[in-house]
Short mmCIF file of C-alpha atoms and ligand atoms in Angstrom, two decimals:
data_model
loop_
_atom_site.label_atom_id
_atom_site.label_comp_id
_atom_site.label_asym_id
_atom_site.label_seq_id
_atom_site.Cartn_x
_atom_site.Cartn_y
_atom_site.Cartn_z
CA MET A 1154 -35.90 45.39 -19.76
CA LEU A 1155 -33.15 43.18 -18.41
CA PRO A 1156 -29.49 43.42 -19.46
CA PRO A 1157 -28.55 40.61 -21.91
CA SER A 1158 -25.98 39.22 -19.43
CA VAL A 1159 -28.71 38.85 -16.80
CA VAL A 1160 -31.08 37.17 -19.25
CA GLU A 1161 -28.31 34.72 -20.20
CA ALA A 1162 -27.49 33.95 -16.56
CA VAL A 1163 -31.16 33.35 -15.76
CA ALA A 1164 -31.49 31.14 -18.85
CA ARG A 1165 -28.59 29.03 -17.50
CA ASP A 1166 -30.27 28.92 -14.07
CA MET A 1167 -33.37 27.51 -15.73
CA VAL A 1168 -31.33 24.45 -16.69
CA ASP A 1169 -28.89 24.20 -13.80
CA CYS A 1170 -29.21 26.60 -10.90
CA ALA A 1171 -26.18 27.18 -8.66
CA ALA A 1172 -24.54 23.95 -9.90
CA SER A 1173 -27.30 21.98 -8.15
CA GLY A 1174 -28.19 20.01 -11.28
CA ARG A 1175 -31.73 21.34 -10.80
CA SER A 1176 -33.72 23.95 -12.69
CA LEU A 1177 -34.53 27.20 -10.92
CA LEU A 1178 -38.15 26.43 -11.85
CA GLY A 1179 -38.17 23.42 -9.54
CA LEU A 1180 -36.00 24.68 -6.71
CA PRO A 1181 -37.86 24.44 -3.36
CA PHE A 1182 -37.82 27.61 -1.29
CA THR A 1183 -36.53 25.56 1.61
CA SER A 1184 -33.49 24.33 -0.36
CA ARG A 1185 -29.93 25.31 0.53
CA GLU A 1186 -29.55 26.80 -2.98
CA PHE A 1187 -32.58 29.10 -2.72
CA THR A 1188 -31.63 30.17 0.81
CA GLU A 1189 -28.24 31.18 -0.58
CA ILE A 1190 -29.87 33.14 -3.47
CA LEU A 1191 -32.19 34.96 -1.05
CA GLY A 1192 -29.25 35.79 1.24
CA ARG A 1193 -27.25 37.11 -1.72
CA ALA A 1194 -30.14 39.32 -2.89
CA GLU A 1195 -30.50 40.76 0.62
CA THR A 1196 -26.78 41.42 0.97
CA TYR A 1197 -26.66 43.29 -2.35
CA ILE A 1198 -29.74 45.40 -1.49
CA ARG A 1199 -28.33 46.29 1.92
CA GLN A 1200 -25.00 47.30 0.40
CA LEU A 1201 -26.40 49.22 -2.56
CA LEU A 1202 -28.90 51.20 -0.51
CA ALA A 1203 -26.61 51.50 2.55
CA ILE A 1204 -29.49 50.34 4.72
CA PRO A 1205 -28.74 51.17 8.36
CA ASP A 1206 -29.03 48.51 11.09
CA GLY A 1207 -32.51 47.98 12.43
CA TYR A 1208 -34.29 47.51 9.09
CA HIS A 1209 -35.72 44.25 7.72
CA VAL A 1210 -35.69 43.48 3.99
CA LEU A 1211 -38.67 41.35 2.98
CA PHE A 1212 -39.14 39.50 -0.32
CA LEU A 1213 -42.88 39.08 -0.74
CA GLN A 1214 -45.50 38.26 -3.34
CA GLY A 1215 -48.31 40.64 -4.26
CA GLY A 1216 -47.07 43.66 -6.20
CA ALA A 1217 -47.21 47.25 -5.01
CA SER A 1218 -50.97 47.49 -5.58
CA SER A 1219 -51.60 44.72 -3.05
CA HIS A 1220 -49.21 46.32 -0.61
CA PHE A 1221 -51.24 49.57 -0.78
CA THR A 1222 -53.92 47.69 1.09
CA LEU A 1223 -51.56 45.88 3.41
CA LEU A 1224 -50.02 49.10 4.72
CA PRO A 1225 -52.96 50.15 6.96
CA MET A 1226 -53.47 46.54 8.07
CA ASN A 1227 -49.86 46.39 9.18
CA LEU A 1228 -49.10 49.89 10.39
CA LEU A 1229 -52.15 51.50 12.00
CA GLY A 1230 -51.75 49.89 15.43
CA ASN A 1231 -54.19 51.71 17.76
CA LEU A 1232 -54.47 54.74 15.48
CA ARG A 1233 -57.24 55.40 12.98
CA GLN A 1234 -55.71 57.83 10.54
CA ALA A 1235 -52.98 57.93 7.93
CA ASP A 1236 -51.59 60.76 5.79
CA TYR A 1237 -51.21 60.51 2.03
CA VAL A 1238 -49.39 62.96 -0.24
CA GLU A 1239 -51.27 62.86 -3.55
CA THR A 1240 -48.84 63.47 -6.35
CA GLY A 1241 -50.48 61.56 -9.19
CA LEU A 1242 -52.28 58.42 -10.25
CA TRP A 1243 -50.39 55.88 -8.13
CA SER A 1244 -50.43 57.85 -4.88
CA HIS A 1245 -54.15 58.47 -5.45
CA ARG A 1246 -54.71 54.73 -5.83
CA ALA A 1247 -52.71 54.08 -2.65
CA ALA A 1248 -54.86 56.58 -0.72
CA GLU A 1249 -58.09 55.05 -2.09
CA ALA A 1250 -56.91 51.57 -1.11
CA ALA A 1251 -56.43 52.76 2.47
CA ARG A 1252 -59.89 54.38 2.83
CA PRO A 1253 -61.80 51.23 3.86
CA TRP A 1254 -59.34 50.77 6.73
CA CYS A 1255 -58.76 54.26 8.13
CA GLU A 1256 -59.37 57.99 7.87
CA VAL A 1257 -57.22 59.32 5.05
CA ASN A 1258 -55.78 62.80 5.49
CA ILE A 1259 -54.46 64.22 2.21
CA SER A 1260 -51.40 66.14 3.37
CA ALA A 1261 -50.81 67.81 0.02
CA ARG A 1262 -52.11 67.52 -3.51
CA GLY A 1263 -50.06 68.03 -6.65
CA ASN A 1264 -51.24 68.78 -10.12
CA ARG A 1265 -50.25 66.87 -13.22
CA SER A 1266 -47.16 68.99 -13.76
CA ALA A 1267 -45.59 69.35 -10.31
CA MET A 1268 -45.19 67.46 -7.07
CA PRO A 1269 -45.84 69.21 -3.76
CA LEU A 1270 -42.46 69.53 -2.01
CA PRO A 1271 -41.88 68.22 1.53
CA ASP A 1272 -42.06 71.72 3.10
CA ASP A 1273 -45.66 71.99 1.86
CA TRP A 1274 -46.91 68.69 3.31
CA GLN A 1275 -49.41 69.28 6.13
CA ILE A 1276 -48.96 66.11 8.13
CA SER A 1277 -51.31 65.37 11.00
CA ALA A 1278 -49.66 64.33 14.28
CA GLN A 1279 -52.57 61.89 14.79
CA SER A 1280 -51.58 59.82 11.77
CA ALA A 1281 -50.00 56.39 12.06
CA TYR A 1282 -47.82 57.15 9.02
CA CYS A 1283 -47.42 59.41 6.00
CA HIS A 1284 -47.37 57.78 2.56
CA ILE A 1285 -45.62 59.20 -0.49
CA THR A 1286 -44.89 57.97 -4.01
CA THR A 1287 -41.40 59.05 -5.05
CA ASN A 1288 -41.94 58.61 -8.79
CA GLU A 1289 -45.30 58.90 -10.53
CA THR A 1290 -44.98 56.73 -13.62
CA ALA A 1291 -48.20 57.82 -15.31
CA GLU A 1292 -47.50 61.58 -15.21
CA GLY A 1293 -43.69 61.36 -15.40
CA LEU A 1294 -43.05 63.21 -12.13
CA GLN A 1295 -40.38 62.49 -9.52
CA LEU A 1296 -39.51 63.78 -6.07
CA HIS A 1297 -35.98 65.16 -6.21
CA THR A 1298 -35.79 66.48 -2.63
CA TRP A 1299 -35.56 63.91 0.15
CA PRO A 1300 -37.83 64.92 3.03
CA GLU A 1301 -36.23 65.72 6.39
CA LYS A 1302 -37.14 63.26 9.15
CA ILE A 1303 -40.81 63.93 9.94
CA ASP A 1304 -42.77 63.35 13.16
CA VAL A 1305 -44.72 60.33 11.91
CA PRO A 1306 -43.28 57.26 10.15
CA LEU A 1307 -42.61 57.96 6.47
CA VAL A 1308 -43.71 55.24 4.04
CA ALA A 1309 -42.73 55.36 0.36
CA ASP A 1310 -43.85 53.57 -2.78
CA MET A 1311 -40.58 53.45 -4.75
CA THR A 1312 -41.82 50.99 -7.36
CA ALA A 1313 -40.43 53.04 -10.23
CA ASP A 1314 -37.23 54.37 -8.71
CA LEU A 1315 -35.87 52.02 -6.07
CA LEU A 1316 -32.28 51.17 -7.03
CA THR A 1317 -32.11 53.86 -9.71
CA ARG A 1318 -30.35 56.41 -7.45
CA PRO A 1319 -28.89 56.60 -3.96
CA VAL A 1320 -31.53 56.98 -1.20
CA LEU A 1321 -31.21 58.42 2.31
CA MET A 1322 -32.79 55.33 3.82
CA GLU A 1323 -32.65 56.67 7.38
CA ARG A 1324 -35.29 59.26 6.41
CA PHE A 1325 -37.76 56.46 5.63
CA ASP A 1326 -39.48 53.98 7.92
CA LEU A 1327 -40.89 51.71 5.22
CA VAL A 1328 -40.10 51.54 1.52
CA TYR A 1329 -41.78 49.15 -0.88
CA ALA A 1330 -41.41 48.44 -4.59
CA SER A 1331 -42.58 45.94 -7.18
CA ALA A 1332 -39.52 44.39 -8.82
CA GLN A 1333 -40.52 44.48 -12.47
CA LYS A 1334 -39.20 47.92 -13.38
CA ASN A 1335 -35.63 48.13 -12.16
CA LEU A 1336 -34.76 44.86 -10.55
CA GLY A 1337 -35.99 42.09 -12.69
CA ALA A 1338 -39.24 40.23 -13.11
CA ALA A 1339 -42.84 40.64 -11.98
CA GLY A 1340 -44.09 38.72 -8.95
CA LEU A 1341 -41.76 40.09 -6.28
CA THR A 1342 -42.31 43.03 -3.96
CA ILE A 1343 -39.44 44.30 -1.82
CA VAL A 1344 -40.49 45.75 1.54
CA ILE A 1345 -37.80 47.45 3.63
CA VAL A 1346 -39.17 48.18 7.09
CA ARG A 1347 -37.76 49.58 10.30
CA GLU A 1348 -37.90 47.22 13.24
CA ASP A 1349 -39.84 49.65 15.45
CA LEU A 1350 -42.67 49.84 12.91
CA LEU A 1351 -43.40 46.15 13.36
CA GLY A 1352 -45.75 44.62 15.91
CA LYS A 1353 -48.66 46.88 14.92
CA SER A 1354 -50.62 44.60 12.62
CA ARG A 1355 -54.34 44.46 12.97
CA GLU A 1356 -55.83 41.36 14.59
CA GLY A 1357 -56.82 38.87 11.92
CA THR A 1358 -54.20 39.96 9.37
CA PRO A 1359 -53.50 36.81 7.33
CA ALA A 1360 -50.05 35.46 8.20
CA PRO A 1361 -48.50 35.75 4.69
CA LEU A 1362 -49.60 39.41 4.60
CA ASP A 1363 -48.31 40.27 8.06
CA TYR A 1364 -44.98 42.13 7.88
CA THR A 1365 -44.13 41.30 11.50
CA LEU A 1366 -44.52 37.57 10.92
CA GLN A 1367 -42.70 37.74 7.59
CA ALA A 1368 -39.79 39.64 9.20
CA THR A 1369 -39.48 36.99 11.92
CA ALA A 1370 -39.63 34.19 9.33
CA HIS A 1371 -37.15 35.87 6.92
CA SER A 1372 -39.88 36.12 4.23
CA LYS A 1373 -40.68 32.42 4.47
CA VAL A 1374 -44.08 32.38 6.20
CA ASN A 1375 -45.22 31.10 2.81
CA THR A 1376 -43.40 30.44 -0.46
CA PRO A 1377 -41.58 33.55 -1.67
CA PRO A 1378 -41.62 34.20 -5.46
CA THR A 1379 -38.49 32.12 -5.99
CA ILE A 1380 -37.92 32.81 -9.68
CA ALA A 1381 -38.36 36.58 -9.35
CA VAL A 1382 -36.05 36.58 -6.32
CA ALA A 1383 -33.37 34.77 -8.33
CA VAL A 1384 -33.75 37.27 -11.20
CA ALA A 1385 -33.50 40.14 -8.70
CA ALA A 1386 -30.31 38.65 -7.24
CA ARG A 1387 -28.80 38.63 -10.74
CA MET A 1388 -29.99 42.19 -11.42
CA LEU A 1389 -28.59 43.42 -8.09
CA GLU A 1390 -25.25 41.82 -8.87
CA TRP A 1391 -25.30 43.56 -12.28
CA ILE A 1392 -26.07 46.97 -10.73
CA THR A 1393 -23.25 46.46 -8.23
CA ARG A 1394 -20.76 45.46 -10.94
CA GLN A 1395 -21.76 48.41 -13.13
CA GLY A 1396 -20.76 50.80 -10.34
CA GLY A 1397 -23.75 51.02 -8.00
CA LEU A 1398 -26.51 53.56 -7.57
CA ALA A 1399 -24.50 56.73 -8.20
CA LEU A 1400 -23.71 55.39 -11.66
CA MET A 1401 -27.31 54.23 -12.26
CA GLU A 1402 -28.47 57.76 -11.42
CA GLU A 1403 -25.90 59.35 -13.75
CA LEU A 1404 -26.90 57.07 -16.65
CA ASN A 1405 -30.65 57.35 -16.06
CA ARG A 1406 -30.37 61.12 -15.89
CA LYS A 1407 -28.29 61.21 -19.07
CA LYS A 1408 -30.86 59.04 -20.92
CA SER A 1409 -33.87 61.09 -19.84
CA ASP A 1410 -32.07 64.43 -20.37
CA ALA A 1411 -31.42 63.47 -23.99
CA ILE A 1412 -35.16 63.00 -24.56
CA TYR A 1413 -36.20 66.11 -22.60
CA ALA A 1414 -33.66 68.15 -24.62
CA ILE A 1415 -35.36 67.35 -27.91
CA ILE A 1416 -38.80 67.99 -26.42
CA ASP A 1417 -37.70 71.40 -25.11
CA ARG A 1418 -36.08 72.34 -28.42
CA SER A 1419 -39.21 71.57 -30.38
CA GLY A 1420 -42.63 73.19 -30.39
CA PHE A 1421 -43.99 69.89 -31.68
CA TYR A 1422 -43.49 67.59 -28.66
CA ARG A 1423 -45.03 68.79 -25.39
CA CYS A 1424 -44.12 67.66 -21.91
CA ASN A 1425 -46.58 68.53 -19.16
CA ALA A 1426 -44.11 67.97 -16.31
CA ALA A 1427 -42.40 71.15 -15.08
CA PRO A 1428 -38.59 70.82 -15.39
CA PRO A 1429 -37.76 70.63 -11.63
CA HIS A 1430 -40.33 67.84 -11.19
CA ARG A 1431 -39.55 65.72 -14.22
CA SER A 1432 -38.93 62.02 -13.78
CA MET A 1433 -35.56 60.70 -14.89
CA LEU A 1434 -37.25 57.34 -15.52
CA ASN A 1435 -40.52 58.08 -17.31
CA VAL A 1436 -40.42 60.79 -19.96
CA CYS A 1437 -44.06 61.54 -20.80
CA PHE A 1438 -45.00 63.74 -23.73
CA LYS A 1439 -47.68 64.39 -26.29
CA LEU A 1440 -47.80 65.43 -29.92
CA PRO A 1441 -50.13 68.20 -31.16
CA ASN A 1442 -53.11 65.81 -31.40
CA ALA A 1443 -54.17 62.25 -30.57
CA GLU A 1444 -54.05 61.22 -34.23
CA LEU A 1445 -50.34 62.15 -34.39
CA ASP A 1446 -49.71 60.29 -31.10
CA LYS A 1447 -51.18 57.17 -32.73
CA ARG A 1448 -49.13 57.60 -35.88
CA PHE A 1449 -45.96 58.19 -33.83
CA LEU A 1450 -46.55 54.97 -31.87
CA ALA A 1451 -47.28 52.90 -34.98
CA GLU A 1452 -44.21 54.16 -36.85
CA ALA A 1453 -41.99 53.79 -33.75
CA THR A 1454 -43.14 50.18 -33.35
CA ALA A 1455 -42.31 49.51 -36.99
CA GLU A 1456 -38.79 50.81 -36.24
CA GLY A 1457 -38.43 48.41 -33.27
CA LEU A 1458 -39.07 51.13 -30.67
CA LEU A 1459 -41.54 49.23 -28.51
CA ASP A 1460 -43.92 49.89 -25.61
CA LEU A 1461 -43.91 53.67 -25.92
CA GLY A 1462 -47.62 54.20 -25.21
CA GLY A 1463 -48.52 56.41 -22.22
CA HIS A 1464 -50.52 55.13 -19.26
CA VAL A 1465 -54.09 54.29 -20.37
CA ASP A 1466 -55.57 57.04 -18.16
CA ILE A 1467 -53.24 59.72 -19.54
CA GLY A 1468 -52.52 58.75 -23.17
CA GLY A 1469 -49.70 60.22 -25.22
CA ILE A 1470 -46.18 58.79 -25.28
CA ARG A 1471 -44.07 57.51 -22.42
CA ALA A 1472 -40.41 56.57 -22.76
CA SER A 1473 -39.42 54.61 -19.67
CA VAL A 1474 -35.66 54.49 -19.30
CA TYR A 1475 -35.27 52.15 -16.34
CA ASN A 1476 -31.86 50.85 -15.20
CA ALA A 1477 -31.38 48.25 -17.94
CA VAL A 1478 -32.47 50.40 -20.90
CA PRO A 1479 -29.25 51.03 -22.87
CA GLU A 1480 -28.17 54.48 -24.06
CA GLN A 1481 -28.27 53.21 -27.66
CA SER A 1482 -32.05 52.70 -27.37
CA VAL A 1483 -32.42 56.29 -26.25
CA SER A 1484 -30.24 57.54 -29.13
CA LYS A 1485 -32.41 55.58 -31.54
CA LEU A 1486 -35.55 57.13 -30.06
CA VAL A 1487 -34.08 60.64 -30.22
CA SER A 1488 -33.16 60.16 -33.91
CA PHE A 1489 -36.64 58.83 -34.61
CA MET A 1490 -38.24 61.82 -32.84
CA THR A 1491 -36.13 64.26 -34.86
CA GLU A 1492 -36.95 62.54 -38.11
CA PHE A 1493 -40.67 62.20 -37.29
CA GLU A 1494 -40.93 65.91 -36.46
CA ALA A 1495 -39.20 66.82 -39.72
CA ARG A 1496 -41.72 64.76 -41.67
CA ARG A 1497 -44.95 65.48 -39.73
CA GLY A 1498 -44.28 68.64 -37.75
C1 PLP B 2979 -45.43 54.03 -8.78
C2 PLP B 2979 -46.17 52.75 -8.94
N1 PLP B 2979 -46.76 52.19 -7.87
C3 PLP B 2979 -47.43 51.03 -7.97
C4 PLP B 2979 -47.55 50.37 -9.16
C5 PLP B 2979 -48.34 49.09 -9.22
O1 PLP B 2979 -47.49 47.99 -9.30
P1 PLP B 2979 -48.08 46.52 -9.50
O2 PLP B 2979 -48.71 46.48 -10.84
O3 PLP B 2979 -46.89 45.64 -9.37
O4 PLP B 2979 -49.07 46.29 -8.41
C6 PLP B 2979 -46.98 50.91 -10.30
C7 PLP B 2979 -47.10 50.24 -11.61
O5 PLP B 2979 -46.74 50.72 -12.63
C8 PLP B 2979 -46.26 52.12 -10.18
O6 PLP B 2979 -45.68 52.68 -11.26
#
């Protein structure tokens, strides 16, 4: 979801972007107006995340799934191994995407209800980096303990939770996230990378996929996803005006806590995620059987509660309460859950 004020601003940009008399749709990436939008987006991200000096912020195409594959191409250097912490579906996919390129050492494996905590990661000193996924959207799990600085570069897929809470950026060497969940529209991937991790790309890495070249060219080796960047700039401005990441965290926690509270009160809804590992963005739960899940989804849709189906590989229900989801939507869902249980439980 996007906040209505952001949707309205983007709609205006579609007609006249930055008082240029031109539509955002036709704005060249080389134009003064787009350069200004890109600069604004970067400034907001740096401020919101308190990114220390020495990090580049890249605005690239591809989506997190493409960047799974680009990580080994860009980061292995002379090494042949990388560590992966498997916490769920997305970190498993990231590890599988790396296998054609390097030896994959699984440093720790979670189960569907808990994430292995940093103290339990067995990281090999021979690895070029260690990859983690901070929020598993399919299982509804989230890492709530930031790892201490480790001996190898730490790389994180934060697709689901970048800009939903403050982050200790100095603990990470590379963070990447697709934009479509918390900062706007699909088509944009943010890559935040420490300077000293650059210069390691494999020979033959195509230029648009090479983080070192993209950092030098300020994300303009090829055309950046201009529309998604402009939407992200609006979203970042909105997050800043709302009160920043501490407030986003407070609201996201409040929204998810309201749903977990009704699940925990009832014997009807079941959440597989153990309380200390629960995601404050994706509340995943099931009803006593698949037939009731289906009925719940159909009746919720009829009430205007949309897109509540779980990930296709997991099933059940998933309420995603990303930054722009208002508290009223959560209240409506909670009332619906109470009423549905009273009728069908
Ligand atoms: C944690 C996580 N990583 C990666 C992805 C894949 O993102 P994309 O579809 O943009 O490649 C998703 C998508 O939901 C995700 O939740």
